[in-house]
GROMACS .gro file of C-alpha atoms in nm:
model
  110
    1MET     CA    1   0.724  -2.686   1.339
    2ALA     CA    2   0.873  -2.340   1.201
    3PRO     CA    3   0.866  -2.281   0.852
    4ARG     CA    4   1.171  -2.342   0.621
    5VAL     CA    5   1.241  -2.096   0.358
    6GLU     CA    6   1.476  -2.195   0.053
    7ILE     CA    7   1.617  -1.936  -0.158
    8ARG     CA    8   1.739  -2.145  -0.488
    9TYR     CA    9   2.009  -1.939  -0.707
   10CYS     CA   10   2.249  -1.954  -0.977
   11THR     CA   11   2.595  -2.003  -0.908
   12GLN     CA   12   2.712  -1.975  -1.301
   13CYS     CA   13   2.516  -1.635  -1.271
   14ARG     CA   14   2.694  -1.522  -0.952
   15TRP     CA   15   2.367  -1.433  -0.773
   16LEU     CA   16   2.488  -1.541  -0.434
   17LEU     CA   17   2.492  -1.177  -0.317
   18ARG     CA   18   2.113  -1.133  -0.409
   19ALA     CA   19   2.035  -1.449  -0.258
   20GLY     CA   20   2.186  -1.385   0.070
   21TRP     CA   21   2.020  -1.034   0.088
   22THR     CA   22   1.708  -1.178   0.028
   23ALA     CA   23   1.782  -1.426   0.351
   24GLN     CA   24   1.892  -1.154   0.564
   25GLU     CA   25   1.587  -0.918   0.462
   26LEU     CA   26   1.364  -1.225   0.544
   27LEU     CA   27   1.530  -1.308   0.864
   28THR     CA   28   1.520  -0.954   0.974
   29THR     CA   29   1.162  -0.921   0.899
   30PHE     CA   30   1.035  -1.245   1.037
   31GLY     CA   31   1.259  -1.318   1.315
   32ASP     CA   32   1.164  -1.630   1.532
   33THR     CA   33   0.876  -1.688   1.285
   34LEU     CA   34   1.113  -1.862   1.040
   35GLY     CA   35   1.257  -2.199   1.162
   36GLU     CA   36   1.542  -2.186   0.883
   37VAL     CA   37   1.630  -1.988   0.563
   38ALA     CA   38   1.839  -2.196   0.340
   39LEU     CA   39   2.072  -2.063   0.060
   40VAL     CA   40   2.049  -2.362  -0.232
   41PRO     CA   41   2.324  -2.358  -0.490
   42GLN     CA   42   2.200  -2.436  -0.827
   43THR     CA   43   2.291  -2.370  -1.197
   44GLY     CA   44   2.088  -2.272  -1.529
   45GLY     CA   45   1.965  -1.936  -1.441
   46VAL     CA   46   1.742  -2.003  -1.151
   47PHE     CA   47   1.619  -1.768  -0.867
   48ALA     CA   48   1.338  -1.903  -0.674
   49VAL     CA   49   1.196  -1.851  -0.347
   50TYR     CA   50   1.007  -2.166  -0.169
   51VAL     CA   51   0.825  -2.186   0.191
   52ASP     CA   52   0.803  -2.534   0.320
   53GLY     CA   53   0.885  -2.698  -0.031
   54GLU     CA   54   0.611  -2.482  -0.203
   55ARG     CA   55   0.743  -2.216  -0.456
   56VAL     CA   56   0.620  -1.862  -0.384
   57PHE     CA   57   0.837  -1.684  -0.659
   58ASP     CA   58   1.034  -1.811  -0.968
   59ARG     CA   59   1.254  -1.564  -1.142
   60LYS     CA   60   1.204  -1.771  -1.497
   61ALA     CA   61   0.800  -1.790  -1.449
   62GLU     CA   62   0.779  -1.437  -1.376
   63GLY     CA   63   1.054  -1.299  -1.620
   64ARG     CA   64   1.201  -1.097  -1.357
   65PHE     CA   65   1.363  -1.070  -1.033
   66PRO     CA   66   1.121  -1.005  -0.730
   67GLU     CA   67   1.104  -0.677  -0.554
   68MET     CA   68   1.189  -0.731  -0.165
   69LYS     CA   69   0.848  -0.639  -0.064
   70GLU     CA   70   0.681  -0.882  -0.284
   71VAL     CA   71   0.933  -1.147  -0.113
   72LYS     CA   72   0.834  -1.043   0.209
   73GLN     CA   73   0.449  -1.037   0.128
   74LEU     CA   74   0.461  -1.378  -0.040
   75VAL     CA   75   0.631  -1.532   0.264
   76ARG     CA   76   0.423  -1.349   0.515
   77ASN     CA   77   0.124  -1.505   0.337
   78ARG     CA   78   0.236  -1.832   0.400
   79VAL     CA   79   0.400  -1.819   0.739
   80ALA     CA   80   0.193  -1.531   0.937
   81PRO     CA   81  -0.078  -1.385   0.748
   82ASP     CA   82  -0.198  -1.168   0.995
   83MET     CA   83   0.155  -0.996   1.059
   84GLY     CA   84   0.180  -0.648   0.923
   85LEU     CA   85   0.488  -0.539   0.731
   86GLY     CA   86   0.461  -0.146   0.731
   87HIS     CA   87   0.567   0.020   0.436
   88SER     CA   88   0.631  -0.357   0.273
   89ASP     CA   89   0.236  -0.398   0.264
   90THR     CA   90   0.203  -0.132  -0.013
   91PRO     CA   91   0.124  -0.284  -0.357
   92VAL     CA   92   0.431  -0.409  -0.560
   93LYS     CA   93   0.516  -0.193  -0.881
   94SER     CA   94   0.579  -0.499  -1.113
   95LYS     CA   95   0.540  -0.349  -1.440
   96ASN     CA   96   0.786  -0.054  -1.421
   97SER     CA   97   1.014  -0.154  -1.147
   98LEU     CA   98   1.396  -0.235  -1.123
   99ALA     CA   99   1.296  -0.582  -1.064
  100GLU     CA  100   1.211  -0.622  -1.430
  101ALA     CA  101   1.539  -0.587  -1.559
  102PRO     CA  102   1.671  -0.944  -1.625
  103LEU     CA  103   1.837  -0.851  -1.937
  104ASP     CA  104   2.123  -0.700  -1.749
  105GLU     CA  105   2.155  -0.975  -1.535
  106ALA     CA  106   2.092  -1.290  -1.768
  107CYS     CA  107   2.232  -1.616  -1.714
  108PRO     CA  108   2.462  -1.711  -1.991
  109ASN     CA  109   2.376  -2.104  -1.931
  110GLU     CA  110   2.006  -2.072  -1.971
   0.00000   0.00000   0.00000
């Protein structure tokens, strides 16, 4: 059975576009490797990515949004560990990246 990816996002924070972009990037990168990419609306400032029910990224736990190549690497590690990601295989700049800017997109409902 092909893997299922869930992108859980906060509707109160209006993070649908971010979730949709993440889904589009995953579907473009992994094609038929993924069986489904689901957008799951929630509340309370959630932005998390799950693969087959296992959380691979959580904005609240990390204190930031993920970089797209980070999401691709985390999903790849679960669904196709031998797959090359080209430029997305380079290390993630997690300390000084734009992904670490949650303050301007903080959820007022957290």
